[in-house]
Short mmCIF file of C-alpha atoms and ligand atoms in Angstrom, two decimals:
data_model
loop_
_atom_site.label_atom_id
_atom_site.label_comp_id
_atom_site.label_asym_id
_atom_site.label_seq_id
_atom_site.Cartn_x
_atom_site.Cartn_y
_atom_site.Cartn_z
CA UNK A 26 -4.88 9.87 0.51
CA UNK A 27 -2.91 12.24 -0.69
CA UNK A 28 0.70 11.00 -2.70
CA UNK A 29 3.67 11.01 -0.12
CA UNK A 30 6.66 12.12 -1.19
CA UNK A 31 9.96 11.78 0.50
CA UNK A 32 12.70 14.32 -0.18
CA UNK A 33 16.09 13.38 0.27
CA UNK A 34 18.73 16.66 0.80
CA UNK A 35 21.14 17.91 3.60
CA UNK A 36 20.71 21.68 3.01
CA UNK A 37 17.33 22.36 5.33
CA UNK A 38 16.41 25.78 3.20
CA UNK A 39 16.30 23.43 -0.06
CA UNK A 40 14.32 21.19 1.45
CA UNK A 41 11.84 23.66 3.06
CA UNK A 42 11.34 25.05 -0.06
CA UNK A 43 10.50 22.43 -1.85
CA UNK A 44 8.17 20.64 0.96
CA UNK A 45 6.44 23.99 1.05
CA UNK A 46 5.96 23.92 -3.18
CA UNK A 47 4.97 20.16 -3.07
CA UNK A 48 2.54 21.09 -0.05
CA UNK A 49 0.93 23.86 -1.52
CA UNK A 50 -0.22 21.88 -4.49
CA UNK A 51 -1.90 18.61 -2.95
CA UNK A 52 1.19 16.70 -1.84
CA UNK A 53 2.57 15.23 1.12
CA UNK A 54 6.28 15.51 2.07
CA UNK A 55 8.68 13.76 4.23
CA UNK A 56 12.30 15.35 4.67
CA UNK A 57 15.66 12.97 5.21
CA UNK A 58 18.95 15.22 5.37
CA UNK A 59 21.30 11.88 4.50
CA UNK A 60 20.99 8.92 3.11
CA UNK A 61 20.93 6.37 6.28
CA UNK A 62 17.27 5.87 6.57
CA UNK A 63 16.17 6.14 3.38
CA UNK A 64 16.14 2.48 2.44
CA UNK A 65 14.26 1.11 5.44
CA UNK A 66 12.05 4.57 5.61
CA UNK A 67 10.94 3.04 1.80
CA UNK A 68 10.12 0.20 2.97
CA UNK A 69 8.00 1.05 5.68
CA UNK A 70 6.26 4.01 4.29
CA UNK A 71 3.75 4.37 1.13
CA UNK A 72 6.22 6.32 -0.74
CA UNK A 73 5.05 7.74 -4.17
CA UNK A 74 8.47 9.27 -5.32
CA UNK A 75 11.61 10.39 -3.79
CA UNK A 76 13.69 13.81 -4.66
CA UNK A 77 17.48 12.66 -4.46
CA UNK A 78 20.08 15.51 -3.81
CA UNK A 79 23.06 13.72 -5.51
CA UNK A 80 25.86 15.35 -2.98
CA UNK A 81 24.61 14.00 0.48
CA UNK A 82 26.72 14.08 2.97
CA UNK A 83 27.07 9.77 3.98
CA UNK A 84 26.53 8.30 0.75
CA UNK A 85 26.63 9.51 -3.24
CA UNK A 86 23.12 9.89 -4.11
CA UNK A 87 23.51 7.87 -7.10
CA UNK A 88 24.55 4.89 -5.18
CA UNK A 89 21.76 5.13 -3.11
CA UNK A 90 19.27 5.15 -6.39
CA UNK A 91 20.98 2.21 -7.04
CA UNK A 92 20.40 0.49 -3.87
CA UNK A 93 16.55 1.50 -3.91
CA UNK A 94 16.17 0.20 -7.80
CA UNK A 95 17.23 -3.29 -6.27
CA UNK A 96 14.44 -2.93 -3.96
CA UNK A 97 11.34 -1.00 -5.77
CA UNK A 98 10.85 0.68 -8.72
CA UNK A 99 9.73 4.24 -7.00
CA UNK A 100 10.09 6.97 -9.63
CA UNK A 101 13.45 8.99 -8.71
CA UNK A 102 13.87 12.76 -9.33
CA UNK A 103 17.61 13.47 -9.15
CA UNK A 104 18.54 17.10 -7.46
CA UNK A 105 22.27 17.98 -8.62
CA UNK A 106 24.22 21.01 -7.89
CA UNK A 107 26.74 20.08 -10.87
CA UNK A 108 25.90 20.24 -15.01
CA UNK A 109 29.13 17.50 -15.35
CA UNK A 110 26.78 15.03 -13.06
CA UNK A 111 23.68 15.22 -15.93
CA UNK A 112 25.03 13.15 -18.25
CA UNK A 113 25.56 10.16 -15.41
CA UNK A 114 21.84 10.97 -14.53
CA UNK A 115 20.58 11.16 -17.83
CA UNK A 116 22.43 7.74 -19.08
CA UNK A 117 19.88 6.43 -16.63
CA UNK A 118 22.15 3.60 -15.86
CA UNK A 119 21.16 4.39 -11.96
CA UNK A 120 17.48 4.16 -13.14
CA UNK A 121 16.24 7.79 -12.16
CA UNK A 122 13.28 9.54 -13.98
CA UNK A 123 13.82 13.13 -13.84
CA UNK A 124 16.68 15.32 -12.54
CA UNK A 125 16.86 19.24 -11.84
CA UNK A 126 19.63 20.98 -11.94
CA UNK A 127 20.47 23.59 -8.93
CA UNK A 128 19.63 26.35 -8.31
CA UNK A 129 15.84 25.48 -9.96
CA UNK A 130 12.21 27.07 -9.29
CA UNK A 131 9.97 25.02 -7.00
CA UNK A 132 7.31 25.19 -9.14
CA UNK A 133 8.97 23.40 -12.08
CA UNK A 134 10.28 20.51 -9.96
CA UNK A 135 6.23 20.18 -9.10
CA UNK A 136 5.66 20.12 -12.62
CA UNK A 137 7.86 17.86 -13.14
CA UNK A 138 7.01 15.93 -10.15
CA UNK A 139 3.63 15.25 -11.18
CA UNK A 140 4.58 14.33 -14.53
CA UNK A 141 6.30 11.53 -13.30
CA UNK A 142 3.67 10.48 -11.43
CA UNK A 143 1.23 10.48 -14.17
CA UNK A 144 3.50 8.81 -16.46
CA UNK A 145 4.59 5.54 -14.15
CA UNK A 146 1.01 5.23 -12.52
CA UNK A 147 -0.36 5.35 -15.93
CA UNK A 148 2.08 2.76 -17.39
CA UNK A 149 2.08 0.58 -14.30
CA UNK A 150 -1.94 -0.09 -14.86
CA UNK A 151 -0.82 -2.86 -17.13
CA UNK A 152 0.97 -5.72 -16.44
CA UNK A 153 4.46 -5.40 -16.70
CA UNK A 154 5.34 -9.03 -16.79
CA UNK A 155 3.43 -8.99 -20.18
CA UNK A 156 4.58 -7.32 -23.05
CA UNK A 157 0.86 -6.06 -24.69
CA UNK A 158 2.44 -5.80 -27.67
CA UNK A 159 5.42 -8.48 -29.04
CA UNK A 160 7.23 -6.21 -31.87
CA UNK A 161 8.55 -4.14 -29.33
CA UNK A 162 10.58 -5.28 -25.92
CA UNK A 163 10.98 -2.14 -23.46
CA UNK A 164 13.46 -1.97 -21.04
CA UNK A 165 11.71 0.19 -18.66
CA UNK A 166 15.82 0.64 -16.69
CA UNK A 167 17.93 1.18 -19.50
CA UNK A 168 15.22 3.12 -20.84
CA UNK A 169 15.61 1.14 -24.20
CA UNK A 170 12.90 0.02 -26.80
CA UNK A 171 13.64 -2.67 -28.98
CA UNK A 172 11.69 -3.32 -32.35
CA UNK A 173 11.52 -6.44 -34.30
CA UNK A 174 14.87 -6.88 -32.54
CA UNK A 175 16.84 -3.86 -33.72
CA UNK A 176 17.35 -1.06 -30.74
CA UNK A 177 15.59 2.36 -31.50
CA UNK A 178 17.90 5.08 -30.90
CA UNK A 179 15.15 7.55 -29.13
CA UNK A 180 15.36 11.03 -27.61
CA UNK A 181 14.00 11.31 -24.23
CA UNK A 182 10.61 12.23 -25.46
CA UNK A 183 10.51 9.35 -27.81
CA UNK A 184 11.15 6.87 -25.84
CA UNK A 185 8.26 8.22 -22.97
CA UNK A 186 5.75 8.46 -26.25
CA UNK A 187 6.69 4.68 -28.08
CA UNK A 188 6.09 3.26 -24.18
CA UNK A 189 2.88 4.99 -23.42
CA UNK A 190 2.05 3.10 -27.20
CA UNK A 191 3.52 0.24 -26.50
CA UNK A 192 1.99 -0.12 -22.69
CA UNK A 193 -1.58 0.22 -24.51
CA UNK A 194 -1.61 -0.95 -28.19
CA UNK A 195 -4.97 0.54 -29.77
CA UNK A 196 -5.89 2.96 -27.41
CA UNK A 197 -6.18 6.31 -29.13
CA UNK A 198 -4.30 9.29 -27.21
CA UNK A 199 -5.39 12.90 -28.30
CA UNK A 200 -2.11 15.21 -28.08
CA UNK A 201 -3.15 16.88 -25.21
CA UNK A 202 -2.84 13.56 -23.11
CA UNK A 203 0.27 12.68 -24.98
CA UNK A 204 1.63 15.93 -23.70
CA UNK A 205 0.72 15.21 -20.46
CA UNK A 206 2.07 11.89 -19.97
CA UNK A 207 4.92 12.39 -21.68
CA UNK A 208 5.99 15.78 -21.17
CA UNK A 209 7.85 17.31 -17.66
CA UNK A 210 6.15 20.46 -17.93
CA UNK A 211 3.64 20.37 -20.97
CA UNK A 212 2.73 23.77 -20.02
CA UNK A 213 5.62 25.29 -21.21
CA UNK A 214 5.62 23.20 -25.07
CA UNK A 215 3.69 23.76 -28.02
CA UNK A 216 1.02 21.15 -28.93
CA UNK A 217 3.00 20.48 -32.34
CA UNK A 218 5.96 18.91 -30.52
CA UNK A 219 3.97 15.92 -30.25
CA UNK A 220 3.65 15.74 -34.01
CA UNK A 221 7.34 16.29 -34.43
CA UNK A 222 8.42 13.62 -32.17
CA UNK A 223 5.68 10.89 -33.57
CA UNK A 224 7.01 11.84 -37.45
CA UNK A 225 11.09 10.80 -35.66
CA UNK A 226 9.75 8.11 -34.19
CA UNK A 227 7.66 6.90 -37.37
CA UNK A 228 10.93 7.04 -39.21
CA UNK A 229 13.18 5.56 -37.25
CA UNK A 230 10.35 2.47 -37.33
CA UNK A 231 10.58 2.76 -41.10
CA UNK A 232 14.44 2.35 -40.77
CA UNK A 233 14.22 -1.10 -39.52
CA UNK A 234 10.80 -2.12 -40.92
CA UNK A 235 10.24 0.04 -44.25
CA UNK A 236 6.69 -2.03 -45.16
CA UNK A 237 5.09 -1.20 -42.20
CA UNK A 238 3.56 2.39 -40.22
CA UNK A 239 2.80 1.22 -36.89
CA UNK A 240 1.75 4.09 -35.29
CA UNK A 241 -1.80 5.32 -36.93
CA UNK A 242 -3.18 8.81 -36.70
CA UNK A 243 -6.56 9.33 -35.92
CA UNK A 244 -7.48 12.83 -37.55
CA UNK A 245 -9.16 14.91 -34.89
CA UNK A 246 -8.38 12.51 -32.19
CA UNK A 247 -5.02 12.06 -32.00
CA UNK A 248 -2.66 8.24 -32.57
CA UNK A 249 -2.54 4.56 -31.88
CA UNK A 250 -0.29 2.05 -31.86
CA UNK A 251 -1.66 -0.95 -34.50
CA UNK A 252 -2.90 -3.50 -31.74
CA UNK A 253 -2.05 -6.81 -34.61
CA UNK A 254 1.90 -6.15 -34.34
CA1 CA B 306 23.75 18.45 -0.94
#
């Protein structure tokens, strides 16, 4: 069955767009031009992920990510029109994933589509009521990590590569798959990035707990988190 994914945006010619990019590579699409249904339309439909234009024309489409994170946690890409509305979006208060700002290509909100995707179906394999791994308390809404009790301050990409650790303590993941799960559009960053993020996020770890390198690199294969933490 192929992933359905509903698109939430009043202008038709957006939406066409990107229901013709999101059909084109493997996706199914379902269009709503407000905000009415889109509750009740979740709840009766297999919906993998909703695009959210933020300026709809019955409700604020922030509100309305609000009202659907009290129901499900279905991965939200924000659409915005306005840069001033990013840094709402990005606070993640209102629990999205991803945003794009308008006007954007098609293609990249695919991208960046599927990386979401990847990302919360990988995490969601384990169980969420358990926390694999009891240094570290994620809060998967706030998008905050705790460690040993002290909040991480973490970059976007941080945070998405200390989870994927955290979600699946042991398990080595080669750079590549990193990149992948972690990354909106791994196609356009260098493999190194990876490297650059784990050495912040080793040190920021160091900050709180200088005695101890959780994160252990696997030469040739890529890191782990230490599964005895
Ligand atoms: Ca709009």
């Amino acid at each position: 069955m192929k992933p359905l994914i509903l698109i939430v945006e009043d202008e038709p010619a957006i939406a066409d767009t990107i229901r013709y990019a999101l059909s084109t590579e493997g996706f199914d699409t379902s269009w709503q031009a407000n905000g009415g249904q889109v509750l009740s339309y979740i709840e009766n439909e297999p919906v993998s992920l909703v695009i959210l234009d933020v300026g709809l024309p019955d409700i604020n489409g922030m509100e309305l990510c609000k009202e659907i994170r009290k129901k499900t946690q279905i991965p939200v890409i924000f659409l915005t029109a306005r840069a001033e509305e990013i840094d709402k979006v990005v606070g993640l208060e209102i629990g999205a994933d991803d945003y794009m700002v308008k006007p954007f290509s098609p293609r990249e909100l695919t991208a960046r589509v599927k990386a979401v995707l990847r990302r919360t179906s990988a995490l969601s394999h384990g169980n969420d009521s358990i926390t694999p791994c009891p240094a570290f308390q994620i809060d998967d809404l706030k998008h905050k990590i705790t460690y040993f009790s002290s909040a991480l301050d973490l970059s976007k990409y941080e945070f998405h590569l200390l989870e994927i650790f955290i979600k699946r303590p042991g398990q080595i993941f080669s750079r590549d798959t990193l990149m992948d799960m972690a990354w909106d559009d791994p196609d356009m960053s260098m493999d190194r990035t990876v490297d650059a993020h784990i050495k912040n996020i080793r040190g920021k770890l160091k900050k709180i707990k200088p005695d101890i390198d959780p994160i252990q690199t696997h030469r040739g294969l890529g890191y782990s988190l230490k599964e005895d933490l």
